[in-house]
């Protein structure tokens, strides 16, 4: 990686990663605020704002924004997560000026017309409805809420239909004005881009971007618990999870290796034991999700009503086994998967720009590829056993959607893990 970073006078970090073998550039603005920075009564405003940023500025209509970027063969998109919001584009190298100009325009001069807000609010309500109709999607929102109840971190990114229906233009504008600032943002680009020229473009386009804005939120307090959504479905969709690790935790990479060998692929313990040997599921995997001050480790499974009674004891047994001996080839295979994923991502301008921005927001610096590989390589069997033990020592969280009459209680599951 050939990353260069310059900080503008207002505190905006401008980062580039030059790739001489490509003809394109991926660029974007990453803002270090998201759903967990919303007031409770405005849950969903960060996501609605992300939609509204594309709906017209003082210089461009919503149609003009779409037409200008697509007229040069580029594309523009955005996403909202619990801790950040990103606006990004992919374009040919000769169109970087246009990409920066459009990003600066939508992030500083959006007008939030009432008619556009009415239409886009309806679009978001459709998105919320679609999520609720997708059990293997909504179960993760239920899981997050059960793990972090009565906290901003537990609320859904999309918000609720009731709240989003009432979000006003003033609420959307107020969230942007109160939270979007240079000091908690990163403008980054990866591809055929020259750093000095990109910095000049950024200084002209974002030089007046407000400096300090709030990014305070309540602390993550993992609680654990359960939520059950009884539905007449063919399958049960469930997530069983535990307290996890923050990004800065010294055992972060051991958790990544553990999650990979435990349920990260077709050779993983969960896949081999539960799908291949027993045929109890179609889909099963484990995951680790980290935040600034906490995290989650979880297992997702989709299974039939007749198989759920057999599934949970085997999952709990596999969790117990994870705290015991770990074969050297398992560790090697998991490390290889993680390293390959990292190195393969370096071939993508989109992956590289996101990696730069995320690391600057999370760590305040960009970790080199060599450093990341070394951290993965340093994980041994003892480290994996430690994080496995730490996981199952916490109170479990269970979220399930489907025909749940035969799903045992959370107390029964906890007893199996004791």
Short mmCIF file of C-alpha atoms in Angstrom, two decimals:
data_model
loop_
_atom_site.label_atom_id
_atom_site.label_comp_id
_atom_site.label_asym_id
_atom_site.label_seq_id
_atom_site.Cartn_x
_atom_site.Cartn_y
_atom_site.Cartn_z
CA UNK A 1 0.00 0.00 0.00
CA UNK A 2 1.19 3.52 -0.83
CA UNK A 3 -0.95 5.56 1.53
CA UNK A 4 -0.42 9.28 1.99
CA UNK A 5 -2.36 11.40 4.50
CA UNK A 6 -2.74 15.17 4.78
CA UNK A 7 -4.83 16.99 7.38
CA UNK A 8 -6.50 20.21 6.24
CA UNK A 9 -6.70 23.28 8.44
CA UNK A 10 -10.23 22.43 9.54
CA UNK A 11 -9.15 18.95 10.68
CA UNK A 12 -10.38 16.94 7.69
CA UNK A 13 -8.05 14.02 6.99
CA UNK A 14 -7.41 13.50 3.29
CA UNK A 15 -5.93 10.10 2.38
CA UNK A 16 -4.96 8.46 -0.88
CA UNK A 17 -3.65 5.07 -1.93
CA UNK A 18 -2.04 5.24 -5.38
CA UNK A 19 -2.51 2.19 -7.64
CA UNK A 20 -0.62 2.60 -10.89
CA UNK A 21 -2.07 -0.51 -12.55
CA UNK A 22 -5.71 0.62 -12.70
CA UNK A 23 -7.62 3.28 -14.65
CA UNK A 24 -10.26 4.03 -12.03
CA UNK A 25 -10.55 5.76 -8.66
CA UNK A 26 -12.81 4.93 -5.73
CA UNK A 27 -13.32 7.91 -3.45
CA UNK A 28 -15.63 8.93 -0.69
CA UNK A 29 -16.31 10.71 2.55
CA UNK A 30 -16.57 8.63 5.71
CA UNK A 31 -18.21 10.41 8.65
CA UNK A 32 -17.66 8.90 12.10
CA UNK A 33 -21.26 9.04 13.27
CA UNK A 34 -24.15 6.68 12.72
CA UNK A 35 -27.18 5.15 14.35
CA UNK A 36 -25.73 5.04 17.86
CA UNK A 37 -25.32 8.83 17.79
CA UNK A 38 -29.03 9.49 17.27
CA UNK A 39 -31.42 10.64 20.00
CA UNK A 40 -33.87 7.86 20.86
CA UNK A 41 -36.81 9.84 19.51
CA UNK A 42 -35.07 10.28 16.14
CA UNK A 43 -33.94 6.68 15.58
CA UNK A 44 -33.51 6.29 11.81
CA UNK A 45 -32.57 9.91 11.10
CA UNK A 46 -28.96 9.07 10.18
CA UNK A 47 -30.14 6.62 7.53
CA UNK A 48 -32.84 8.98 6.23
CA UNK A 49 -30.22 11.73 5.96
CA UNK A 50 -28.00 9.43 3.90
CA UNK A 51 -30.90 9.01 1.46
CA UNK A 52 -31.74 12.72 1.41
CA UNK A 53 -28.19 13.80 0.58
CA UNK A 54 -28.80 12.62 -3.00
CA UNK A 55 -32.12 14.43 -3.38
CA UNK A 56 -30.98 17.85 -4.51
CA UNK A 57 -28.61 20.69 -3.67
CA UNK A 58 -28.55 24.40 -4.40
CA UNK A 59 -26.79 23.65 -7.71
CA UNK A 60 -28.14 20.23 -8.69
CA UNK A 61 -31.49 18.48 -8.68
CA UNK A 62 -31.71 14.83 -7.65
CA UNK A 63 -31.91 13.90 -11.33
CA UNK A 64 -28.87 16.03 -12.18
CA UNK A 65 -26.78 14.33 -9.50
CA UNK A 66 -27.57 10.92 -10.98
CA UNK A 67 -27.12 12.07 -14.57
CA UNK A 68 -23.77 13.80 -14.03
CA UNK A 69 -22.10 10.82 -12.39
CA UNK A 70 -23.55 8.32 -14.84
CA UNK A 71 -22.68 10.51 -17.84
CA UNK A 72 -19.01 9.68 -17.16
CA UNK A 73 -19.73 6.01 -16.47
CA UNK A 74 -19.38 6.35 -12.70
CA UNK A 75 -21.65 5.39 -9.86
CA UNK A 76 -22.49 6.98 -6.54
CA UNK A 77 -23.78 5.31 -3.39
CA UNK A 78 -23.85 5.48 0.40
CA UNK A 79 -24.48 3.43 3.52
CA UNK A 80 -25.23 3.97 7.19
CA UNK A 81 -23.95 1.75 9.98
CA UNK A 82 -24.13 2.02 13.74
CA UNK A 83 -20.92 4.03 14.01
CA UNK A 84 -20.38 5.72 10.64
CA UNK A 85 -21.96 6.96 7.44
CA UNK A 86 -20.22 6.77 4.07
CA UNK A 87 -20.80 8.51 0.74
CA UNK A 88 -18.68 7.12 -2.06
CA UNK A 89 -18.20 6.98 -5.81
CA UNK A 90 -16.25 4.98 -8.38
CA UNK A 91 -15.14 6.82 -11.51
CA UNK A 92 -12.48 6.92 -14.20
CA UNK A 93 -9.24 8.61 -13.20
CA UNK A 94 -9.89 11.69 -15.36
CA UNK A 95 -13.17 12.40 -13.53
CA UNK A 96 -11.85 12.73 -9.97
CA UNK A 97 -12.66 16.46 -9.99
CA UNK A 98 -16.33 15.71 -10.67
CA UNK A 99 -16.44 13.06 -7.97
CA UNK A 100 -15.03 15.40 -5.33
CA UNK A 101 -17.32 18.23 -6.46
CA UNK A 102 -20.47 16.10 -6.20
CA UNK A 103 -19.50 14.75 -2.77
CA UNK A 104 -18.78 18.28 -1.52
CA UNK A 105 -22.05 19.52 -2.96
CA UNK A 106 -24.31 16.88 -1.40
CA UNK A 107 -22.56 17.08 1.97
CA UNK A 108 -22.57 20.86 2.25
CA UNK A 109 -25.38 22.22 0.08
CA UNK A 110 -28.27 19.75 0.22
CA UNK A 111 -31.59 21.58 0.42
CA UNK A 112 -33.83 18.83 1.83
CA UNK A 113 -36.91 19.96 -0.05
CA UNK A 114 -40.12 18.94 1.68
CA UNK A 115 -41.54 17.19 -1.39
CA UNK A 116 -38.36 15.13 -1.78
CA UNK A 117 -38.42 14.29 1.92
CA UNK A 118 -41.99 13.05 1.66
CA UNK A 119 -41.07 10.76 -1.24
CA UNK A 120 -37.87 9.47 0.29
CA UNK A 121 -39.50 8.84 3.64
CA UNK A 122 -41.91 6.56 1.80
CA UNK A 123 -38.98 4.78 0.15
CA UNK A 124 -37.34 4.19 3.55
CA UNK A 125 -40.62 2.93 4.99
CA UNK A 126 -40.70 0.40 2.13
CA UNK A 127 -37.14 -0.58 3.04
CA UNK A 128 -38.18 -1.09 6.67
CA UNK A 129 -41.11 -3.21 5.54
CA UNK A 130 -38.87 -5.30 3.33
CA UNK A 131 -36.45 -5.90 6.21
CA UNK A 132 -39.31 -7.05 8.46
CA UNK A 133 -40.46 -9.43 5.73
CA UNK A 134 -36.96 -10.96 5.47
CA UNK A 135 -36.47 -13.20 8.51
CA UNK A 136 -32.77 -13.87 7.98
CA UNK A 137 -32.30 -10.09 7.93
CA UNK A 138 -34.55 -8.88 10.74
CA UNK A 139 -33.25 -11.54 13.15
CA UNK A 140 -29.98 -9.58 13.35
CA UNK A 141 -31.82 -6.42 14.41
CA UNK A 142 -33.59 -8.48 17.08
CA UNK A 143 -30.21 -9.86 18.17
CA UNK A 144 -28.63 -6.41 18.44
CA UNK A 145 -31.55 -5.13 20.50
CA UNK A 146 -31.43 -8.09 22.89
CA UNK A 147 -27.67 -7.76 23.33
CA UNK A 148 -27.77 -3.99 23.96
CA UNK A 149 -31.27 -3.20 25.30
CA UNK A 150 -32.28 0.40 26.00
CA UNK A 151 -29.13 1.69 24.32
CA UNK A 152 -28.41 3.55 21.11
CA UNK A 153 -26.17 0.68 20.01
CA UNK A 154 -29.13 -1.69 20.15
CA UNK A 155 -31.43 0.31 17.91
CA UNK A 156 -31.99 -0.60 14.25
CA UNK A 157 -30.14 1.35 11.57
CA UNK A 158 -33.33 1.81 9.54
CA UNK A 159 -35.32 3.00 12.55
CA UNK A 160 -38.94 2.11 13.14
CA UNK A 161 -41.80 2.91 10.79
CA UNK A 162 -43.51 4.92 13.51
CA UNK A 163 -40.50 7.19 14.12
CA UNK A 164 -39.42 7.55 10.49
CA UNK A 165 -42.99 8.53 9.51
CA UNK A 166 -42.69 11.55 11.77
CA UNK A 167 -39.12 12.70 11.04
CA UNK A 168 -39.23 16.31 9.91
CA UNK A 169 -37.01 18.34 7.62
CA UNK A 170 -35.70 20.15 10.69
CA UNK A 171 -34.73 16.84 12.34
CA UNK A 172 -32.76 15.74 9.28
CA UNK A 173 -31.04 19.10 8.82
CA UNK A 174 -30.37 19.33 12.54
CA UNK A 175 -28.72 15.91 12.68
CA UNK A 176 -26.39 16.83 9.82
CA UNK A 177 -25.57 20.25 11.26
CA UNK A 178 -24.94 18.83 14.70
CA UNK A 179 -22.88 15.77 13.78
CA UNK A 180 -21.14 16.15 10.38
CA UNK A 181 -17.77 17.83 10.83
CA UNK A 182 -14.25 17.73 9.44
CA UNK A 183 -12.59 16.49 12.61
CA UNK A 184 -14.67 13.29 12.67
CA UNK A 185 -14.52 12.65 8.91
CA UNK A 186 -12.12 11.20 6.35
CA UNK A 187 -12.02 11.98 2.63
CA UNK A 188 -10.20 9.12 0.93
CA UNK A 189 -9.39 7.85 -2.54
CA UNK A 190 -7.73 4.73 -3.94
CA UNK A 191 -6.71 4.01 -7.51
CA UNK A 192 -5.05 6.09 -10.20
CA UNK A 193 -4.95 9.22 -8.08
CA UNK A 194 -2.20 11.72 -7.27
CA UNK A 195 -2.12 12.75 -3.63
CA UNK A 196 -1.12 16.39 -3.99
CA UNK A 197 -3.75 17.09 -6.61
CA UNK A 198 -6.42 15.29 -4.58
CA UNK A 199 -5.51 17.37 -1.53
CA UNK A 200 -5.83 20.56 -3.60
CA UNK A 201 -9.27 19.47 -4.76
CA UNK A 202 -10.27 18.62 -1.19
CA UNK A 203 -9.03 21.95 0.16
CA UNK A 204 -11.08 23.89 -2.39
CA UNK A 205 -14.19 21.75 -2.02
CA UNK A 206 -14.16 21.10 1.74
CA UNK A 207 -12.10 23.98 3.11
CA UNK A 208 -15.20 25.50 4.70
CA UNK A 209 -16.59 22.20 5.97
CA UNK A 210 -17.34 22.83 9.67
CA UNK A 211 -14.56 21.62 11.94
CA UNK A 212 -15.86 20.33 15.25
CA UNK A 213 -19.11 18.43 15.58
CA UNK A 214 -20.31 16.08 18.28
CA UNK A 215 -19.81 12.34 18.03
CA UNK A 216 -20.57 11.54 21.66
CA UNK A 217 -22.79 8.60 22.53
CA UNK A 218 -23.54 6.40 25.51
CA UNK A 219 -21.12 3.58 26.28
CA UNK A 220 -21.74 0.06 25.02
CA UNK A 221 -23.09 -2.12 27.84
CA UNK A 222 -23.57 -5.71 26.76
CA UNK A 223 -26.52 -7.19 28.61
CA UNK A 224 -27.66 -10.38 26.90
CA UNK A 225 -31.18 -11.73 26.79
CA UNK A 226 -33.58 -12.99 24.17
CA UNK A 227 -36.22 -11.97 21.69
CA UNK A 228 -38.59 -14.38 19.93
CA UNK A 229 -40.63 -13.50 16.88
CA UNK A 230 -43.17 -16.30 16.33
CA UNK A 231 -44.05 -16.63 12.64
CA UNK A 232 -45.53 -19.25 10.36
CA UNK A 233 -42.42 -19.98 8.30
CA UNK A 234 -40.76 -23.03 6.82
CA UNK A 235 -37.54 -22.35 8.73
CA UNK A 236 -36.36 -21.01 12.04
CA UNK A 237 -33.78 -18.26 11.71
CA UNK A 238 -31.76 -17.76 14.86
CA UNK A 239 -28.70 -16.01 16.19
CA UNK A 240 -27.01 -17.18 19.37
CA UNK A 241 -24.41 -14.72 20.57
CA UNK A 242 -22.17 -13.45 23.33
CA UNK A 243 -20.18 -10.47 24.49
CA UNK A 244 -17.42 -9.71 21.98
CA UNK A 245 -14.39 -7.48 21.56
CA UNK A 246 -13.84 -3.85 20.63
CA UNK A 247 -11.66 -2.91 17.67
CA UNK A 248 -8.78 -1.90 19.94
CA UNK A 249 -8.88 -5.00 22.13
CA UNK A 250 -5.47 -6.75 22.11
CA UNK A 251 -7.25 -10.06 21.41
CA UNK A 252 -9.11 -8.72 18.36
CA UNK A 253 -7.10 -10.80 15.89
CA UNK A 254 -7.36 -13.94 18.01
CA UNK A 255 -11.14 -13.48 17.89
CA UNK A 256 -10.98 -13.16 14.10
CA UNK A 257 -9.01 -16.41 13.83
CA UNK A 258 -11.35 -18.16 16.27
CA UNK A 259 -14.47 -17.06 14.39
CA UNK A 260 -12.96 -18.21 11.10
CA UNK A 261 -11.98 -21.70 12.23
CA UNK A 262 -15.17 -22.13 14.26
CA UNK A 263 -17.71 -21.08 11.63
CA UNK A 264 -16.05 -19.12 8.85
CA UNK A 265 -16.19 -21.47 5.89
CA UNK A 266 -16.95 -24.91 4.55
CA UNK A 267 -14.01 -26.42 6.44
CA UNK A 268 -15.06 -24.82 9.75
CA UNK A 269 -16.16 -26.83 12.76
CA UNK A 270 -19.77 -25.67 12.62
CA UNK A 271 -20.20 -26.35 8.92
CA UNK A 272 -18.55 -29.76 9.04
CA UNK A 273 -20.25 -31.02 12.20
CA UNK A 274 -23.70 -29.52 11.85
CA UNK A 275 -24.36 -29.37 8.12
CA UNK A 276 -22.06 -31.98 6.57
CA UNK A 277 -22.18 -34.71 9.22
CA UNK A 278 -25.66 -34.20 10.65
CA UNK A 279 -27.63 -32.31 7.97
CA UNK A 280 -29.35 -30.14 10.57
CA UNK A 281 -29.10 -26.84 8.65
CA UNK A 282 -28.76 -25.36 5.22
CA UNK A 283 -26.86 -22.30 6.47
CA UNK A 284 -24.70 -21.89 9.55
CA UNK A 285 -21.77 -19.59 10.29
CA UNK A 286 -20.17 -17.59 13.06
CA UNK A 287 -19.25 -13.91 13.01
CA UNK A 288 -17.48 -11.31 15.09
CA UNK A 289 -18.74 -7.70 15.07
CA UNK A 290 -16.68 -5.00 16.73
CA UNK A 291 -17.44 -1.44 17.79
CA UNK A 292 -15.33 1.30 19.34
CA UNK A 293 -16.06 0.16 22.88
CA UNK A 294 -17.52 -3.33 22.63
CA UNK A 295 -18.47 -6.12 20.33
CA UNK A 296 -20.44 -9.27 19.64
CA UNK A 297 -19.63 -12.84 18.74
CA UNK A 298 -22.48 -14.76 17.20
CA UNK A 299 -23.66 -17.85 15.37
CA UNK A 300 -26.39 -17.68 12.73
CA UNK A 301 -28.32 -20.79 11.72
CA UNK A 302 -31.31 -21.48 9.52
CA UNK A 303 -33.00 -24.78 10.37
CA UNK A 304 -36.31 -26.61 10.26
CA UNK A 305 -38.78 -26.86 13.11
CA UNK A 306 -38.09 -30.58 13.37
CA UNK A 307 -34.33 -30.10 13.61
CA UNK A 308 -34.16 -27.31 16.21
CA UNK A 309 -34.25 -29.75 19.14
CA UNK A 310 -31.10 -31.47 17.88
CA UNK A 311 -29.36 -28.34 16.69
CA UNK A 312 -28.97 -26.38 19.92
CA UNK A 313 -27.27 -29.15 21.95
CA UNK A 314 -24.73 -29.67 19.13
CA UNK A 315 -24.01 -25.93 18.85
CA UNK A 316 -23.47 -25.72 22.60
CA UNK A 317 -21.24 -28.79 22.52
CA UNK A 318 -19.14 -27.22 19.77
CA UNK A 319 -18.77 -24.05 21.81
CA UNK A 320 -17.51 -26.09 24.76
CA UNK A 321 -15.07 -27.96 22.52
CA UNK A 322 -13.69 -24.65 21.25
CA UNK A 323 -12.16 -23.98 24.68
CA UNK A 324 -10.20 -27.23 24.46
CA UNK A 325 -7.39 -28.40 22.18
CA UNK A 326 -7.07 -26.70 18.80
CA UNK A 327 -5.25 -28.53 16.01
CA UNK A 328 -2.35 -26.78 14.35
CA UNK A 329 -3.81 -27.28 10.89
CA UNK A 330 -7.03 -25.56 11.98
CA UNK A 331 -5.09 -22.50 13.12
CA UNK A 332 -3.03 -22.48 9.92
CA UNK A 333 -6.12 -22.80 7.74
CA UNK A 334 -7.95 -19.97 9.52
CA UNK A 335 -4.93 -17.69 9.37
CA UNK A 336 -4.54 -18.45 5.66
CA UNK A 337 -8.20 -17.57 5.02
CA UNK A 338 -7.84 -14.23 6.79
CA UNK A 339 -4.57 -13.38 5.06
CA UNK A 340 -5.93 -14.32 1.65
CA UNK A 341 -9.03 -12.20 2.19
CA UNK A 342 -6.86 -9.24 3.19
CA UNK A 343 -4.43 -9.59 0.30
CA UNK A 344 -7.14 -10.21 -2.30
CA UNK A 345 -8.91 -7.05 -1.16
CA UNK A 346 -5.82 -5.05 -2.12
CA UNK A 347 -6.70 -5.69 -5.76
CA UNK A 348 -9.93 -3.67 -5.40
CA UNK A 349 -9.95 0.12 -5.31
CA UNK A 350 -13.26 0.04 -3.42
CA UNK A 351 -11.93 -2.27 -0.73
CA UNK A 352 -8.72 -0.31 -0.34
CA UNK A 353 -10.38 3.07 0.05
CA UNK A 354 -12.81 1.69 2.62
CA UNK A 355 -9.95 0.08 4.55
CA UNK A 356 -8.06 3.38 4.68
CA UNK A 357 -11.07 5.38 5.84
CA UNK A 358 -12.17 2.86 8.44
CA UNK A 359 -8.71 2.53 9.96
CA UNK A 360 -8.29 6.29 10.22
CA UNK A 361 -11.67 6.64 11.92
CA UNK A 362 -11.09 3.70 14.27
CA UNK A 363 -7.35 3.77 14.98
CA UNK A 364 -6.35 7.25 13.92
CA UNK A 365 -3.78 5.76 11.53
CA UNK A 366 -3.55 3.30 8.65
CA UNK A 367 -2.16 -0.11 9.53
CA UNK A 368 0.22 -1.49 6.92
CA UNK A 369 -0.45 -4.78 5.20
CA UNK A 370 2.68 -6.22 6.80
CA UNK A 371 1.44 -5.21 10.24
CA UNK A 372 -1.97 -6.76 9.69
CA UNK A 373 -0.49 -10.01 8.40
CA UNK A 374 1.92 -10.14 11.34
CA UNK A 375 -0.95 -9.73 13.82
CA UNK A 376 -2.84 -12.60 12.21
CA UNK A 377 0.28 -14.79 12.11
CA UNK A 378 0.92 -14.16 15.80
CA UNK A 379 -2.32 -15.86 16.85
CA UNK A 380 -1.67 -19.31 18.32
CA UNK A 381 -3.82 -22.09 19.80
CA UNK A 382 -3.60 -20.68 23.32
CA UNK A 383 -4.92 -17.30 22.16
CA UNK A 384 -7.83 -18.97 20.37
CA UNK A 385 -8.74 -20.99 23.47
CA UNK A 386 -8.64 -17.83 25.60
CA UNK A 387 -11.06 -15.89 23.43
CA UNK A 388 -13.34 -18.94 23.12
CA UNK A 389 -13.44 -19.22 26.90
CA UNK A 390 -14.09 -15.52 27.25
CA UNK A 391 -16.99 -15.75 24.81
CA UNK A 392 -18.93 -18.55 26.45
CA UNK A 393 -18.29 -17.17 29.94
CA UNK A 394 -20.60 -14.24 29.09
CA UNK A 395 -24.37 -14.31 29.27
CA UNK A 396 -25.83 -15.57 25.98
CA UNK A 397 -28.12 -13.61 23.70
CA UNK A 398 -30.72 -15.37 21.58
CA UNK A 399 -32.83 -14.00 18.75
CA UNK A 400 -35.14 -16.24 16.74
CA UNK A 401 -37.78 -15.83 14.03
CA UNK A 402 -40.11 -18.60 12.84
CA UNK A 403 -42.06 -21.51 14.36
CA UNK A 404 -40.46 -21.51 17.81
CA UNK A 405 -42.54 -23.90 19.92
CA UNK A 406 -39.73 -26.48 20.02
CA UNK A 407 -36.90 -24.00 20.64
CA UNK A 408 -35.67 -24.40 24.20
CA UNK A 409 -35.45 -21.49 26.58
CA UNK A 410 -32.48 -19.21 26.96
CA UNK A 411 -32.01 -20.53 30.50
CA UNK A 412 -31.76 -24.08 29.14
CA UNK A 413 -29.20 -22.97 26.58
CA UNK A 414 -27.22 -21.11 29.24
CA UNK A 415 -27.25 -24.24 31.40
CA UNK A 416 -25.71 -26.24 28.54
CA UNK A 417 -22.92 -23.70 28.31
CA UNK A 418 -22.22 -23.50 32.04
#
